[in-house]
Short mmCIF file of C-alpha atoms in Angstrom, two decimals:
data_model
loop_
_atom_site.label_atom_id
_atom_site.label_comp_id
_atom_site.label_asym_id
_atom_site.label_seq_id
_atom_site.Cartn_x
_atom_site.Cartn_y
_atom_site.Cartn_z
CA UNK A 257 -149.09 98.95 -62.24
CA UNK A 258 -148.71 100.86 -59.01
CA UNK A 259 -145.92 103.40 -59.03
CA UNK A 260 -142.99 103.74 -56.68
CA UNK A 261 -144.08 104.52 -53.16
CA UNK A 262 -142.11 106.04 -50.32
CA UNK A 263 -142.89 106.31 -46.64
CA UNK A 264 -143.07 108.45 -44.72
CA UNK A 265 -143.67 111.49 -46.93
CA UNK A 266 -142.57 113.99 -44.31
CA UNK A 267 -140.32 113.63 -41.32
CA UNK A 268 -138.92 115.99 -38.71
CA UNK A 269 -135.96 114.82 -36.68
CA UNK A 270 -133.51 116.35 -34.25
CA UNK A 271 -129.79 116.59 -34.84
CA UNK A 272 -128.04 113.45 -33.64
CA UNK A 273 -131.00 111.16 -34.16
CA UNK A 274 -131.24 108.49 -36.80
CA UNK A 275 -133.91 107.93 -39.43
CA UNK A 276 -135.09 105.12 -41.68
CA UNK A 277 -136.85 105.76 -44.96
CA UNK A 278 -138.66 103.13 -46.98
CA UNK A 279 -139.18 102.64 -50.71
CA UNK A 280 -141.35 100.12 -52.53
CA UNK A 281 -140.44 99.78 -56.22
CA UNK A 282 -142.70 99.07 -59.13
CA UNK A 283 -143.61 95.40 -59.24
CA UNK A 284 -140.97 93.50 -61.20
CA UNK A 285 -138.27 96.14 -60.80
CA UNK A 286 -135.24 94.76 -59.01
CA UNK A 287 -133.09 97.87 -58.97
CA UNK A 288 -133.67 100.63 -56.44
CA UNK A 289 -131.60 103.79 -56.34
CA UNK A 290 -131.61 106.55 -53.76
CA UNK A 291 -130.98 110.24 -54.35
CA UNK A 292 -130.71 113.30 -52.18
CA UNK A 293 -132.24 116.46 -53.60
CA UNK A 294 -131.39 119.85 -52.17
CA UNK A 295 -131.83 123.32 -53.69
CA UNK A 296 -128.10 123.94 -53.72
CA UNK A 297 -126.78 120.53 -54.77
CA UNK A 298 -129.46 119.25 -57.09
CA UNK A 299 -129.95 115.51 -57.38
CA UNK A 300 -127.12 113.52 -55.87
CA UNK A 301 -126.78 109.75 -56.16
CA UNK A 302 -126.55 107.93 -52.84
CA UNK A 303 -126.53 104.23 -53.72
CA UNK A 304 -128.22 101.55 -55.75
CA UNK A 305 -129.36 98.09 -54.77
CA UNK A 306 -130.03 95.19 -57.07
CA UNK A 307 -131.08 91.76 -55.86
CA UNK A 308 -130.36 92.67 -52.25
CA UNK A 309 -126.79 93.78 -53.04
CA UNK A 310 -125.40 97.28 -53.12
CA UNK A 311 -124.18 97.60 -56.68
CA UNK A 312 -123.20 101.27 -56.84
CA UNK A 313 -122.40 103.93 -54.30
CA UNK A 314 -122.12 107.70 -54.44
CA UNK A 315 -119.90 110.01 -52.45
CA UNK A 316 -121.72 110.19 -49.17
CA UNK A 317 -120.36 109.50 -45.68
CA UNK A 318 -120.86 106.16 -43.97
CA UNK A 319 -123.72 107.65 -41.93
CA UNK A 320 -125.84 106.95 -45.00
CA UNK A 321 -126.60 103.29 -45.49
CA UNK A 322 -129.21 101.16 -47.10
CA UNK A 323 -130.46 97.69 -47.71
CA UNK A 324 -132.80 95.82 -49.96
CA UNK A 325 -135.10 92.97 -49.09
CA UNK A 326 -135.96 89.89 -51.10
CA UNK A 327 -139.17 91.54 -52.33
CA UNK A 328 -137.03 94.43 -53.71
CA UNK A 329 -138.30 96.91 -51.14
CA UNK A 330 -135.48 99.10 -49.93
CA UNK A 331 -134.71 101.15 -46.88
CA UNK A 332 -132.14 103.82 -46.31
CA UNK A 333 -130.85 104.83 -42.93
CA UNK A 334 -129.13 108.01 -41.86
CA UNK A 335 -127.46 107.96 -38.48
CA UNK A 336 -126.29 110.86 -36.35
CA UNK A 337 -128.35 113.36 -38.31
CA UNK A 338 -126.87 116.74 -39.16
CA UNK A 339 -128.65 119.95 -40.13
CA UNK A 340 -127.22 119.57 -43.63
CA UNK A 341 -129.08 116.28 -44.08
CA UNK A 342 -132.32 118.20 -44.49
CA UNK A 343 -133.42 117.37 -48.00
CA UNK A 344 -135.88 115.55 -50.20
CA UNK A 345 -134.86 111.90 -50.45
CA UNK A 346 -136.01 110.27 -53.65
CA UNK A 347 -135.88 106.65 -54.55
CA UNK A 348 -136.21 105.33 -58.06
CA UNK A 349 -136.72 101.88 -59.44
CA UNK A 350 -135.80 100.45 -62.80
CA UNK A 351 -135.46 97.19 -64.66
CA UNK A 352 -131.78 97.94 -65.38
CA UNK A 353 -131.12 94.51 -66.79
CA UNK A 354 -128.03 95.25 -68.83
CA UNK A 355 -126.99 96.48 -72.24
CA UNK A 356 -129.98 97.04 -74.48
CA UNK A 357 -132.38 96.81 -71.59
CA UNK A 358 -134.56 99.51 -70.15
CA UNK A 359 -132.77 101.99 -67.95
CA UNK A 360 -135.60 104.38 -67.31
CA UNK A 361 -135.79 105.27 -63.66
CA UNK A 362 -139.22 105.76 -62.13
CA UNK A 363 -139.10 108.07 -59.16
CA UNK A 364 -141.17 107.94 -56.02
CA UNK A 365 -142.74 111.06 -54.50
CA UNK A 366 -139.90 111.46 -52.03
CA UNK A 367 -139.56 111.82 -48.30
CA UNK A 368 -138.94 115.35 -47.10
CA UNK A 369 -136.64 115.18 -44.11
CA UNK A 370 -136.16 118.20 -41.90
CA UNK A 371 -133.45 118.11 -39.27
CA UNK A 372 -133.72 120.69 -36.49
CA UNK B 67 -114.71 111.54 -60.62
CA UNK B 68 -117.78 111.65 -62.80
CA UNK B 69 -119.27 115.06 -63.34
CA UNK B 70 -122.08 116.52 -65.43
CA UNK B 71 -122.23 120.25 -65.98
CA UNK B 72 -125.49 121.84 -67.11
CA UNK B 73 -126.15 125.32 -68.49
CA UNK B 74 -127.94 127.61 -68.10
CA UNK B 75 -129.24 127.32 -64.56
CA UNK B 76 -132.28 129.43 -65.44
CA UNK B 77 -133.88 130.09 -68.80
CA UNK B 78 -136.84 132.26 -69.70
CA UNK B 79 -138.31 132.11 -73.20
CA UNK B 80 -141.36 133.53 -74.90
CA UNK B 81 -144.16 131.07 -75.50
CA UNK B 82 -143.74 129.61 -78.94
CA UNK B 83 -139.98 130.14 -79.05
CA UNK B 84 -137.37 127.41 -78.71
CA UNK B 85 -135.35 126.52 -75.62
CA UNK B 86 -131.94 124.85 -75.56
CA UNK B 87 -130.23 123.34 -72.53
CA UNK B 88 -126.66 122.13 -72.76
CA UNK B 89 -124.69 119.58 -70.77
CA UNK B 90 -121.17 118.27 -70.74
CA UNK B 91 -119.93 115.11 -69.07
CA UNK B 92 -116.53 113.99 -67.91
CA UNK B 93 -116.67 110.18 -67.86
CA UNK B 94 -115.78 108.87 -71.31
CA UNK B 95 -117.41 105.55 -70.40
CA UNK B 96 -120.84 107.20 -70.29
CA UNK B 97 -123.09 105.90 -73.02
CA UNK B 98 -126.64 106.58 -71.85
CA UNK B 99 -127.98 110.12 -71.45
CA UNK B 100 -131.49 110.63 -70.05
CA UNK B 101 -133.31 113.92 -69.53
CA UNK B 102 -135.75 114.37 -66.68
CA UNK B 103 -138.42 117.00 -66.16
CA UNK B 104 -139.48 117.94 -62.65
CA UNK B 105 -142.51 120.13 -62.20
CA UNK B 106 -142.93 122.06 -58.99
CA UNK B 107 -143.67 119.73 -56.10
CA UNK B 108 -143.58 116.64 -58.27
CA UNK B 109 -141.17 113.80 -58.89
CA UNK B 110 -138.70 113.82 -61.81
CA UNK B 111 -139.98 112.07 -64.93
CA UNK B 112 -138.04 110.87 -67.94
CA UNK B 113 -138.89 112.86 -71.07
CA UNK B 114 -136.33 111.58 -73.54
CA UNK B 115 -133.09 109.65 -73.57
CA UNK B 116 -130.31 108.92 -76.03
CA UNK B 117 -127.70 106.21 -76.28
CA UNK B 118 -124.17 106.68 -77.52
CA UNK B 119 -124.71 104.92 -80.81
CA UNK B 120 -127.14 107.66 -81.87
CA UNK B 121 -126.34 111.30 -82.60
CA UNK B 122 -129.86 112.69 -82.41
CA UNK B 123 -133.29 111.63 -81.22
CA UNK B 124 -136.58 113.43 -81.58
CA UNK B 125 -139.96 113.03 -79.94
CA UNK B 126 -142.56 115.54 -81.11
CA UNK B 127 -141.42 118.96 -79.82
CA UNK B 128 -138.36 117.73 -77.95
CA UNK B 129 -135.06 116.54 -79.34
CA UNK B 130 -131.72 115.60 -77.93
CA UNK B 131 -128.35 115.74 -79.67
CA UNK B 132 -125.15 114.03 -78.60
CA UNK B 133 -121.55 114.76 -79.54
CA UNK B 134 -119.47 111.99 -78.00
CA UNK B 135 -116.17 113.42 -79.20
CA UNK B 136 -116.79 116.70 -77.40
CA UNK B 137 -118.72 115.02 -74.57
CA UNK B 138 -121.63 117.40 -75.11
CA UNK B 139 -125.35 116.73 -75.27
CA UNK B 140 -128.25 119.12 -75.55
CA UNK B 141 -132.01 119.26 -75.12
CA UNK B 142 -134.03 121.24 -77.63
CA UNK B 143 -137.67 122.17 -77.04
CA UNK B 144 -139.47 123.81 -79.93
CA UNK B 145 -142.76 125.72 -79.92
CA UNK B 146 -142.63 126.04 -76.16
CA UNK B 147 -145.87 125.99 -74.20
CA UNK B 148 -146.73 127.05 -70.61
CA UNK B 149 -146.73 123.41 -69.49
CA UNK B 150 -143.06 123.19 -70.43
CA UNK B 151 -142.25 125.33 -67.38
CA UNK B 152 -140.29 123.07 -65.03
CA UNK B 153 -136.80 122.15 -63.92
CA UNK B 154 -134.95 119.99 -66.42
CA UNK B 155 -132.10 117.68 -65.45
CA UNK B 156 -129.65 116.09 -67.81
CA UNK B 157 -127.83 112.97 -66.70
CA UNK B 158 -125.16 110.55 -67.79
CA UNK B 159 -124.38 106.97 -66.96
CA UNK B 160 -122.91 103.85 -68.48
CA UNK B 161 -124.53 100.51 -69.18
CA UNK B 162 -122.16 98.86 -66.76
CA UNK B 163 -123.49 100.95 -63.89
CA UNK B 164 -126.81 101.98 -65.32
CA UNK B 165 -128.43 102.91 -62.07
CA UNK B 166 -125.59 105.16 -60.89
CA UNK B 167 -126.89 108.17 -62.74
CA UNK B 168 -124.98 111.41 -62.39
CA UNK B 169 -127.31 114.36 -62.77
CA UNK B 170 -126.59 117.88 -63.89
CA UNK B 171 -127.50 120.71 -61.56
CA UNK B 172 -130.77 121.46 -63.33
CA UNK B 173 -132.21 124.24 -65.48
CA UNK B 174 -135.30 126.12 -64.38
CA UNK B 175 -137.23 126.86 -67.57
CA UNK B 176 -139.92 129.52 -67.48
CA UNK B 177 -142.23 130.14 -70.40
CA UNK B 178 -143.45 133.74 -70.70
CA UNK B 179 -147.00 134.15 -72.07
#
């Protein structure tokens, strides 16, 4: 099976702009989660989508949003970019089908966003 | 809110010695505890996980222990090897929100030759 893919891999944006990142999960995985990874804050949960619905949300401002399509591909959008948004954005997919199921998250390679 | 604390932040051990990383969690509803390894420039990968109905789980040189009463869980790596050098993240979640995983801050493990 192909792994989780993310595009683009690298991105440079200017403060105030917006950006859209894309994630394609492993075939058959319906859950996609997004994380922000920074040296100082580690891995922080942004949100999770399952069957096109946001099921869980972390503590990020409303500038961070996402969506999931019927083929389970997901996008996240960050509007009005700030310098502090510079980070590696990782998505992960899993089966996550409930108690007793598989919860292993498979991470993509990430998109490194630099805001100048 | 949910929180996972991880210690130490850096750990250096002699090759062949053991390494222990400890985590505590705050949400008593947590019942699934995965550990991820992230090598430099690579994506995190699951190395072992434990569920709340088990106190210990072992897979070759790695083991994880869980104390639900104290809300502590630990990763033990024995007979460390150079390829064990990486950043290790503990995490906690519950079955009801299995994809909202709260990660610890990470431990950078270095193996000295």
